[in-house]
Short mmCIF file of C-alpha atoms in Angstrom, two decimals:
data_model
loop_
_atom_site.label_atom_id
_atom_site.label_comp_id
_atom_site.label_asym_id
_atom_site.label_seq_id
_atom_site.Cartn_x
_atom_site.Cartn_y
_atom_site.Cartn_z
CA UNK A 1 46.39 -63.02 -22.41
CA UNK A 2 45.20 -66.34 -21.42
CA UNK A 3 47.49 -66.61 -18.89
CA UNK A 4 46.26 -63.44 -17.19
CA UNK A 5 43.45 -63.47 -14.70
CA UNK A 6 40.85 -60.60 -14.98
CA UNK A 7 39.06 -59.71 -11.87
CA UNK A 8 36.03 -57.64 -11.75
CA UNK A 9 34.10 -56.30 -8.74
CA UNK A 10 30.88 -57.52 -8.18
CA UNK A 11 28.39 -55.16 -9.56
CA UNK A 12 31.06 -52.62 -10.18
CA UNK A 13 32.49 -53.23 -13.64
CA UNK A 14 29.79 -54.48 -15.88
CA UNK A 15 29.87 -52.61 -19.08
CA UNK A 16 27.19 -49.91 -19.26
CA UNK A 17 24.21 -50.80 -21.30
CA UNK A 18 23.65 -47.24 -22.92
CA UNK A 19 24.86 -46.69 -26.53
CA UNK A 20 27.08 -43.76 -27.35
CA UNK A 21 27.14 -42.65 -30.92
CA UNK A 22 30.63 -42.39 -32.49
CA UNK A 23 32.24 -42.18 -35.73
CA UNK A 24 35.28 -44.62 -36.48
CA UNK A 25 37.01 -45.62 -39.51
CA UNK A 26 37.06 -49.33 -40.91
CA UNK A 27 39.98 -50.18 -38.66
CA UNK A 28 38.44 -49.15 -35.55
CA UNK A 29 35.06 -50.46 -36.52
CA UNK A 30 36.58 -53.80 -36.01
CA UNK A 31 36.68 -53.43 -32.46
CA UNK A 32 33.94 -54.89 -30.40
CA UNK A 33 32.19 -51.98 -28.53
CA UNK A 34 31.95 -52.74 -24.66
CA UNK A 35 28.80 -50.81 -24.59
CA UNK A 36 27.17 -53.39 -26.91
CA UNK A 37 28.17 -56.86 -27.68
CA UNK A 38 30.51 -58.18 -25.20
CA UNK A 39 34.02 -59.52 -26.45
CA UNK A 40 34.18 -63.18 -26.65
CA UNK A 41 35.04 -64.81 -23.19
CA UNK A 42 33.68 -61.92 -21.22
CA UNK A 43 31.29 -62.72 -18.46
CA UNK A 44 29.23 -59.98 -17.18
CA UNK A 45 29.37 -60.22 -13.35
CA UNK A 46 26.12 -60.16 -11.46
CA UNK A 47 24.97 -56.80 -10.19
CA UNK A 48 24.61 -56.31 -6.51
CA UNK A 49 22.52 -53.33 -6.70
CA UNK A 50 24.52 -51.61 -3.96
CA UNK A 51 26.41 -48.49 -4.18
CA UNK A 52 30.00 -48.30 -4.51
CA UNK A 53 32.61 -46.20 -2.50
CA UNK A 54 32.62 -42.57 -3.69
CA UNK A 55 28.76 -42.19 -4.40
CA UNK A 56 29.06 -44.41 -7.59
CA UNK A 57 25.72 -46.24 -7.62
CA UNK A 58 26.43 -48.64 -10.33
CA UNK A 59 29.24 -50.04 -12.32
CA UNK A 60 32.49 -48.23 -13.16
CA UNK A 61 30.76 -46.79 -16.21
CA UNK A 62 28.17 -45.15 -14.15
CA UNK A 63 28.70 -41.28 -13.41
CA UNK A 64 30.04 -40.83 -9.97
CA UNK A 65 28.06 -37.74 -9.64
CA UNK A 66 24.27 -38.44 -10.35
CA UNK A 67 22.82 -37.06 -13.51
CA UNK A 68 26.23 -36.55 -15.09
CA UNK A 69 27.27 -38.48 -18.31
CA UNK A 70 30.89 -39.55 -18.21
CA UNK A 71 33.14 -39.34 -21.52
CA UNK A 72 33.46 -42.69 -23.30
CA UNK A 73 37.03 -43.24 -22.50
CA UNK A 74 39.03 -45.49 -20.05
CA UNK A 75 41.76 -44.94 -17.46
CA UNK A 76 44.51 -47.41 -17.36
CA UNK A 77 46.94 -47.32 -14.44
CA UNK A 78 49.78 -49.85 -13.69
CA UNK A 79 50.45 -50.30 -10.05
CA UNK A 80 53.00 -52.20 -8.16
CA UNK A 81 52.77 -52.45 -4.39
CA UNK A 82 50.48 -49.31 -4.28
CA UNK A 83 47.90 -50.50 -1.75
CA UNK A 84 48.13 -47.34 0.26
CA UNK A 85 47.07 -44.98 -2.46
CA UNK A 86 45.46 -46.96 -5.58
CA UNK A 87 41.90 -47.03 -3.88
CA UNK A 88 41.98 -42.96 -3.75
CA UNK A 89 43.43 -42.77 -7.47
CA UNK A 90 40.52 -45.09 -8.59
CA UNK A 91 37.62 -43.35 -6.68
CA UNK A 92 39.09 -39.94 -8.09
CA UNK A 93 39.54 -41.10 -11.68
CA UNK A 94 35.92 -42.72 -11.76
CA UNK A 95 34.75 -39.18 -11.51
CA UNK A 96 35.98 -38.24 -14.90
CA UNK A 97 36.14 -41.60 -16.88
CA UNK A 98 33.72 -44.45 -17.77
CA UNK A 99 36.27 -47.15 -16.80
CA UNK A 100 39.18 -47.52 -14.69
CA UNK A 101 41.51 -50.32 -15.62
CA UNK A 102 44.24 -51.12 -12.99
CA UNK A 103 47.01 -53.48 -13.97
CA UNK A 104 48.44 -54.71 -10.75
CA UNK A 105 52.13 -55.63 -11.88
CA UNK A 106 52.77 -58.64 -9.62
CA UNK A 107 52.27 -56.77 -6.45
CA UNK A 108 52.75 -58.57 -2.95
CA UNK A 109 50.35 -56.18 -0.93
CA UNK A 110 46.74 -55.63 -1.21
CA UNK A 111 46.89 -53.41 -4.21
CA UNK A 112 44.62 -55.59 -6.26
CA UNK A 113 42.01 -55.83 -3.59
CA UNK A 114 41.91 -52.28 -2.90
CA UNK A 115 41.54 -51.15 -6.29
CA UNK A 116 38.57 -53.62 -6.81
CA UNK A 117 36.91 -52.40 -3.93
CA UNK A 118 37.23 -48.83 -5.03
CA UNK A 119 35.46 -49.92 -8.43
CA UNK A 120 38.39 -50.61 -10.80
CA UNK A 121 38.45 -53.35 -13.23
CA UNK A 122 41.63 -55.18 -12.40
CA UNK A 123 44.17 -57.31 -14.05
CA UNK A 124 46.71 -59.15 -11.96
CA UNK A 125 49.91 -60.23 -13.55
CA UNK A 126 51.33 -63.17 -11.90
CA UNK A 127 54.90 -61.60 -11.37
CA UNK A 128 56.46 -58.08 -11.84
CA UNK A 129 56.69 -57.54 -15.77
CA UNK A 130 57.76 -54.09 -15.79
CA UNK A 131 55.69 -50.97 -16.70
CA UNK A 132 55.77 -51.36 -20.49
CA UNK A 133 54.12 -55.00 -20.16
CA UNK A 134 51.59 -53.80 -17.71
CA UNK A 135 50.85 -50.75 -19.93
CA UNK A 136 50.45 -52.93 -23.02
CA UNK A 137 48.13 -55.44 -21.17
CA UNK A 138 45.92 -52.54 -19.92
CA UNK A 139 45.85 -50.96 -23.59
CA UNK A 140 44.57 -54.40 -24.77
CA UNK A 141 41.80 -54.50 -22.34
CA UNK A 142 40.67 -51.20 -23.51
CA UNK A 143 40.82 -52.28 -27.09
CA UNK A 144 38.69 -55.42 -26.44
CA UNK A 145 36.09 -53.23 -24.63
CA UNK A 146 35.89 -50.88 -27.61
CA UNK A 147 37.04 -47.69 -26.17
CA UNK A 148 38.22 -45.02 -28.57
CA UNK A 149 40.17 -43.00 -26.11
CA UNK A 150 42.31 -44.14 -23.14
CA UNK A 151 44.07 -42.00 -20.60
CA UNK A 152 47.21 -43.55 -18.79
CA UNK A 153 48.45 -42.35 -15.54
CA UNK A 154 50.77 -43.87 -12.80
CA UNK A 155 49.33 -45.64 -10.01
CA UNK A 156 51.85 -44.18 -7.30
CA UNK A 157 49.90 -40.88 -6.70
CA UNK A 158 52.28 -38.60 -8.29
CA UNK A 159 49.48 -37.61 -11.00
CA UNK A 160 46.37 -35.64 -10.23
CA UNK A 161 43.43 -37.69 -11.53
CA UNK A 162 41.61 -34.27 -11.32
CA UNK A 163 43.59 -33.36 -14.44
CA UNK A 164 42.33 -36.19 -16.49
CA UNK A 165 39.84 -34.11 -18.43
CA UNK A 166 42.71 -31.72 -19.34
CA UNK A 167 44.70 -34.44 -20.67
CA UNK A 168 41.82 -36.26 -22.60
CA UNK A 169 40.39 -33.12 -24.13
CA UNK A 170 42.60 -32.89 -27.31
CA UNK A 171 42.00 -36.60 -28.05
CA UNK A 172 38.17 -36.47 -27.23
CA UNK A 173 38.09 -33.15 -29.86
CA UNK A 174 39.81 -35.17 -32.49
CA UNK A 175 42.74 -32.86 -32.38
CA UNK A 176 45.50 -35.34 -31.29
CA UNK A 177 46.31 -39.02 -31.32
CA UNK A 178 48.52 -38.59 -28.39
CA UNK A 179 48.55 -36.10 -25.75
CA UNK A 180 51.41 -35.92 -23.27
CA UNK A 181 50.85 -34.12 -19.90
CA UNK A 182 54.07 -31.96 -19.44
CA UNK A 183 55.47 -31.15 -16.23
CA UNK A 184 57.67 -28.44 -17.77
CA UNK A 185 54.85 -26.14 -19.29
CA UNK A 186 54.11 -24.18 -16.25
CA UNK A 187 55.54 -23.67 -12.83
CA UNK A 188 53.12 -25.62 -11.07
CA UNK A 189 55.09 -28.79 -11.04
CA UNK A 190 57.93 -28.49 -8.26
CA UNK A 191 60.51 -31.18 -9.48
CA UNK A 192 63.79 -31.74 -7.79
CA UNK A 193 66.90 -30.41 -9.40
CA UNK A 194 68.44 -33.63 -10.23
CA UNK A 195 65.10 -35.04 -11.79
CA UNK A 196 64.82 -31.88 -13.97
CA UNK A 197 68.44 -32.35 -15.11
CA UNK A 198 67.97 -35.88 -16.11
CA UNK A 199 64.72 -35.11 -17.68
CA UNK A 200 66.20 -32.55 -19.67
CA UNK A 201 68.92 -34.97 -20.99
CA UNK A 202 66.38 -37.70 -21.84
CA UNK A 203 64.10 -35.44 -23.60
CA UNK A 204 66.70 -34.02 -25.76
CA UNK A 205 67.90 -37.26 -26.86
CA UNK A 206 64.03 -38.57 -27.43
CA UNK A 207 63.63 -35.61 -29.69
CA UNK A 208 66.81 -36.52 -31.54
CA UNK A 209 65.44 -39.87 -32.01
CA UNK A 210 62.06 -38.82 -33.57
CA UNK A 211 61.91 -39.01 -37.45
CA UNK A 212 61.10 -35.77 -39.44
CA UNK A 213 61.56 -33.49 -36.41
CA UNK A 214 57.92 -32.14 -36.61
CA UNK A 215 57.25 -32.54 -32.89
CA UNK A 216 59.58 -31.68 -30.06
CA UNK A 217 58.32 -32.84 -26.62
CA UNK A 218 59.28 -31.07 -23.40
CA UNK A 219 58.50 -34.05 -21.03
CA UNK A 220 59.42 -37.26 -22.96
CA UNK A 221 59.12 -39.13 -19.54
CA UNK A 222 55.83 -38.35 -18.49
CA UNK A 223 53.41 -41.18 -17.68
CA UNK A 224 50.44 -38.99 -17.68
CA UNK A 225 49.13 -39.40 -21.13
CA UNK A 226 45.92 -39.71 -23.53
CA UNK A 227 45.66 -41.88 -26.67
CA UNK A 228 43.13 -41.99 -29.46
CA UNK A 229 41.75 -45.20 -31.06
CA UNK A 230 44.13 -44.78 -33.78
CA UNK A 231 47.13 -44.72 -31.46
CA UNK A 232 45.64 -47.80 -29.73
CA UNK A 233 45.53 -49.65 -33.02
CA UNK A 234 49.25 -48.85 -33.65
CA UNK A 235 50.89 -49.74 -30.42
CA UNK A 236 53.08 -52.25 -32.72
CA UNK A 237 56.42 -51.62 -31.05
CA UNK A 238 58.41 -53.49 -28.67
CA UNK A 239 59.44 -51.86 -25.16
CA UNK A 240 60.59 -52.88 -21.74
CA UNK A 241 60.11 -51.24 -18.35
CA UNK A 242 60.17 -47.52 -18.36
CA UNK A 243 61.40 -47.11 -21.80
CA UNK A 244 57.77 -47.23 -22.95
CA UNK A 245 57.40 -43.29 -22.87
CA UNK A 246 60.24 -42.51 -25.14
CA UNK A 247 59.63 -45.58 -27.34
CA UNK A 248 55.94 -44.41 -27.74
CA UNK A 249 56.57 -40.97 -28.91
CA UNK A 250 59.37 -42.08 -31.38
CA UNK A 251 57.10 -44.73 -32.78
CA UNK A 252 54.14 -42.51 -33.25
CA UNK A 253 56.08 -39.76 -34.76
CA UNK A 254 57.34 -42.18 -37.48
CA UNK A 255 53.53 -43.09 -38.35
CA UNK A 256 52.83 -39.44 -38.50
CA UNK A 257 50.41 -39.39 -35.79
CA UNK A 258 49.50 -36.16 -34.01
CA UNK A 259 51.32 -35.45 -30.94
CA UNK A 260 50.51 -32.51 -28.73
CA UNK A 261 51.24 -31.34 -24.98
CA UNK A 262 49.32 -29.91 -22.01
CA UNK A 263 50.41 -28.73 -18.81
CA UNK A 264 50.16 -30.83 -15.63
CA UNK A 265 51.14 -30.77 -12.02
CA UNK A 266 53.11 -33.56 -10.34
CA UNK A 267 53.90 -34.24 -6.65
CA UNK A 268 56.92 -36.50 -5.37
CA UNK A 269 55.58 -36.73 -1.89
CA UNK A 270 54.03 -40.15 -2.27
CA UNK A 271 54.44 -43.24 -0.06
CA UNK A 272 56.26 -45.42 -2.45
CA UNK A 273 58.78 -43.39 -4.65
CA UNK A 274 60.26 -44.40 -7.77
CA UNK A 275 60.78 -48.23 -7.87
CA UNK A 276 64.32 -47.98 -9.39
CA UNK A 277 67.25 -45.96 -8.56
CA UNK A 278 66.99 -42.70 -10.50
CA UNK A 279 70.73 -43.18 -11.83
CA UNK A 280 70.16 -46.58 -12.97
CA UNK A 281 66.84 -45.67 -14.31
CA UNK A 282 68.09 -42.77 -16.25
CA UNK A 283 70.89 -44.42 -17.87
CA UNK A 284 68.95 -47.35 -18.96
CA UNK A 285 66.38 -45.11 -20.59
CA UNK A 286 69.01 -43.12 -22.14
CA UNK A 287 70.84 -46.32 -23.47
CA UNK A 288 67.59 -47.36 -25.13
CA UNK A 289 67.03 -43.78 -26.72
CA UNK A 290 70.62 -44.00 -28.07
CA UNK A 291 69.99 -47.32 -29.57
CA UNK A 292 66.80 -45.77 -31.23
CA UNK A 293 69.00 -42.92 -32.76
CA UNK A 294 71.28 -45.47 -34.02
CA UNK A 295 68.77 -47.40 -35.68
CA UNK A 296 66.59 -44.54 -37.15
CA UNK A 297 69.36 -42.06 -37.78
CA UNK A 298 72.60 -43.78 -38.45
CA UNK A 299 74.18 -41.04 -40.35
CA UNK A 300 73.85 -38.80 -37.20
CA UNK A 301 74.83 -41.65 -34.82
CA UNK A 302 77.71 -42.69 -36.79
CA UNK A 303 78.48 -40.01 -39.03
CA UNK A 304 79.17 -36.83 -36.48
CA UNK A 305 81.08 -39.04 -33.98
CA UNK A 306 83.05 -40.71 -36.69
CA UNK A 307 83.87 -37.23 -38.52
CA UNK A 308 85.05 -35.77 -35.24
CA UNK A 309 87.47 -38.65 -34.49
CA UNK A 310 88.74 -38.38 -37.95
CA UNK A 311 89.54 -34.76 -37.60
CA UNK A 312 91.04 -35.39 -34.47
CA UNK A 313 93.36 -38.15 -36.06
CA UNK A 314 94.22 -35.58 -39.01
CA UNK A 315 95.16 -32.89 -36.27
CA UNK A 316 97.53 -35.44 -34.60
CA UNK A 317 99.31 -36.13 -38.01
CA UNK A 318 99.64 -32.55 -38.59
CA UNK A 319 101.27 -31.98 -35.09
CA UNK A 320 103.62 -34.92 -35.70
CA UNK A 321 104.84 -33.89 -39.20
CA UNK A 322 105.20 -30.14 -38.14
CA UNK A 323 107.31 -31.32 -35.06
CA UNK A 324 109.35 -33.33 -37.42
CA UNK A 325 109.85 -30.40 -39.72
CA UNK A 326 110.58 -27.90 -36.94
CA UNK A 327 112.85 -29.68 -34.46
CA UNK A 328 113.65 -33.03 -36.50
CA UNK A 329 111.78 -35.15 -33.76
CA UNK A 330 109.35 -37.97 -34.64
CA UNK A 331 106.60 -38.74 -32.16
CA UNK A 332 105.98 -42.17 -32.63
CA UNK A 333 103.15 -42.54 -29.98
CA UNK A 334 101.36 -39.53 -31.33
CA UNK A 335 101.76 -40.64 -34.72
CA UNK A 336 100.26 -44.19 -33.98
CA UNK A 337 97.21 -42.35 -32.15
CA UNK A 338 96.67 -40.03 -34.88
CA UNK A 339 96.49 -43.02 -37.64
CA UNK A 340 94.33 -45.00 -35.28
CA UNK A 341 91.80 -42.15 -34.76
CA UNK A 342 91.88 -41.43 -38.57
CA UNK A 343 91.27 -45.01 -39.68
CA UNK A 344 88.32 -45.25 -36.95
CA UNK A 345 86.74 -42.23 -37.66
CA UNK A 346 86.56 -42.93 -41.46
CA UNK A 347 85.10 -46.48 -40.44
CA UNK A 348 82.42 -44.84 -38.60
CA UNK A 349 81.60 -42.24 -41.36
CA UNK A 350 81.55 -45.16 -43.74
CA UNK A 351 79.30 -47.40 -41.56
CA UNK A 352 77.00 -44.46 -41.01
CA UNK A 353 76.65 -43.69 -45.01
CA UNK A 354 75.94 -47.53 -45.56
CA UNK A 355 73.58 -47.91 -43.01
CA UNK A 356 71.71 -44.75 -43.96
CA UNK A 357 71.50 -45.93 -47.44
CA UNK A 358 70.00 -49.24 -46.03
CA UNK A 359 67.51 -47.59 -43.90
CA UNK A 360 66.46 -45.19 -46.80
CA UNK A 361 65.99 -48.31 -48.94
CA UNK A 362 63.81 -50.14 -46.55
CA UNK A 363 61.56 -46.96 -45.90
CA UNK A 364 61.26 -46.60 -49.58
CA UNK A 365 60.05 -50.23 -50.08
CA UNK A 366 57.81 -49.80 -46.97
CA UNK A 367 56.14 -46.98 -48.46
CA UNK A 368 55.65 -48.55 -51.92
CA UNK A 369 53.81 -51.58 -50.09
#
């Protein structure tokens, strides 16, 4: 974190001085509250005394509407070359959240400057590191400032900041640790057919990768989410790029964190559409999810394909010997393919059984410690 530069707007992001009573467990209690003692190394910028854009008359933590107290949570938005829309997103988000943290992921336009002028707490990464890295940096900032809840949304304008209260509500009410804003829970979201098909595939594989099967998401790739303090303290998984959404669901499910969904809308009519080709993006995420399935459910990952291949090999052998008995002709090629398939299938099934035993042992030991 020492290599990252934190840029705060003058008079716009000083942490609010008012205290907000909240209950937190021992773990969360160790976090330093931004509304009291500042984290080590944090410098309070001088107050300019002037009003910011959008009617805010103080820091990011001040209500955008006079007399209205904002909920004690932060919004984290990763942005890469989103100078055309990031200012509007920040101003709208400030109407619902105490602080807006924009992580400029190595943009070459004026994303950081625009976000700062709109009143955001801006973190600039020296080069493009990918969405997962940007989000983790933003989450770390929110933890340093002592927030008990964080809403994450994409910085490209696809999400409606006006829906922030809807996404944050279950977390603020103590009913969930992760809230996923789903585009598929109602008909408000107009999603292109090719995107919908890809999302269905990725969501299906994500649900397979989730341990226990207690929660099945309808939108595994949604970037509009809310996290509780417990979730923020358990971001102990490695992720790269756009894999963070699926990785987060699988990780939190393994920790028995409470996960729920709320309906959201989405628009794809934005200046900068997806930064990666949808096909390569989809296959990249799918490869990561398949890897998770192999790691967490080896018997499913190796056993089912292995059993199918072994049955195919047995069928080829039956055909070979039935033909030999019927017409006296021995099909050497089919016989060889059958034997190969049978051996390969049995090896996969054996590997699945061994790996499943090892995973069970590791989980048992982890539970004992």
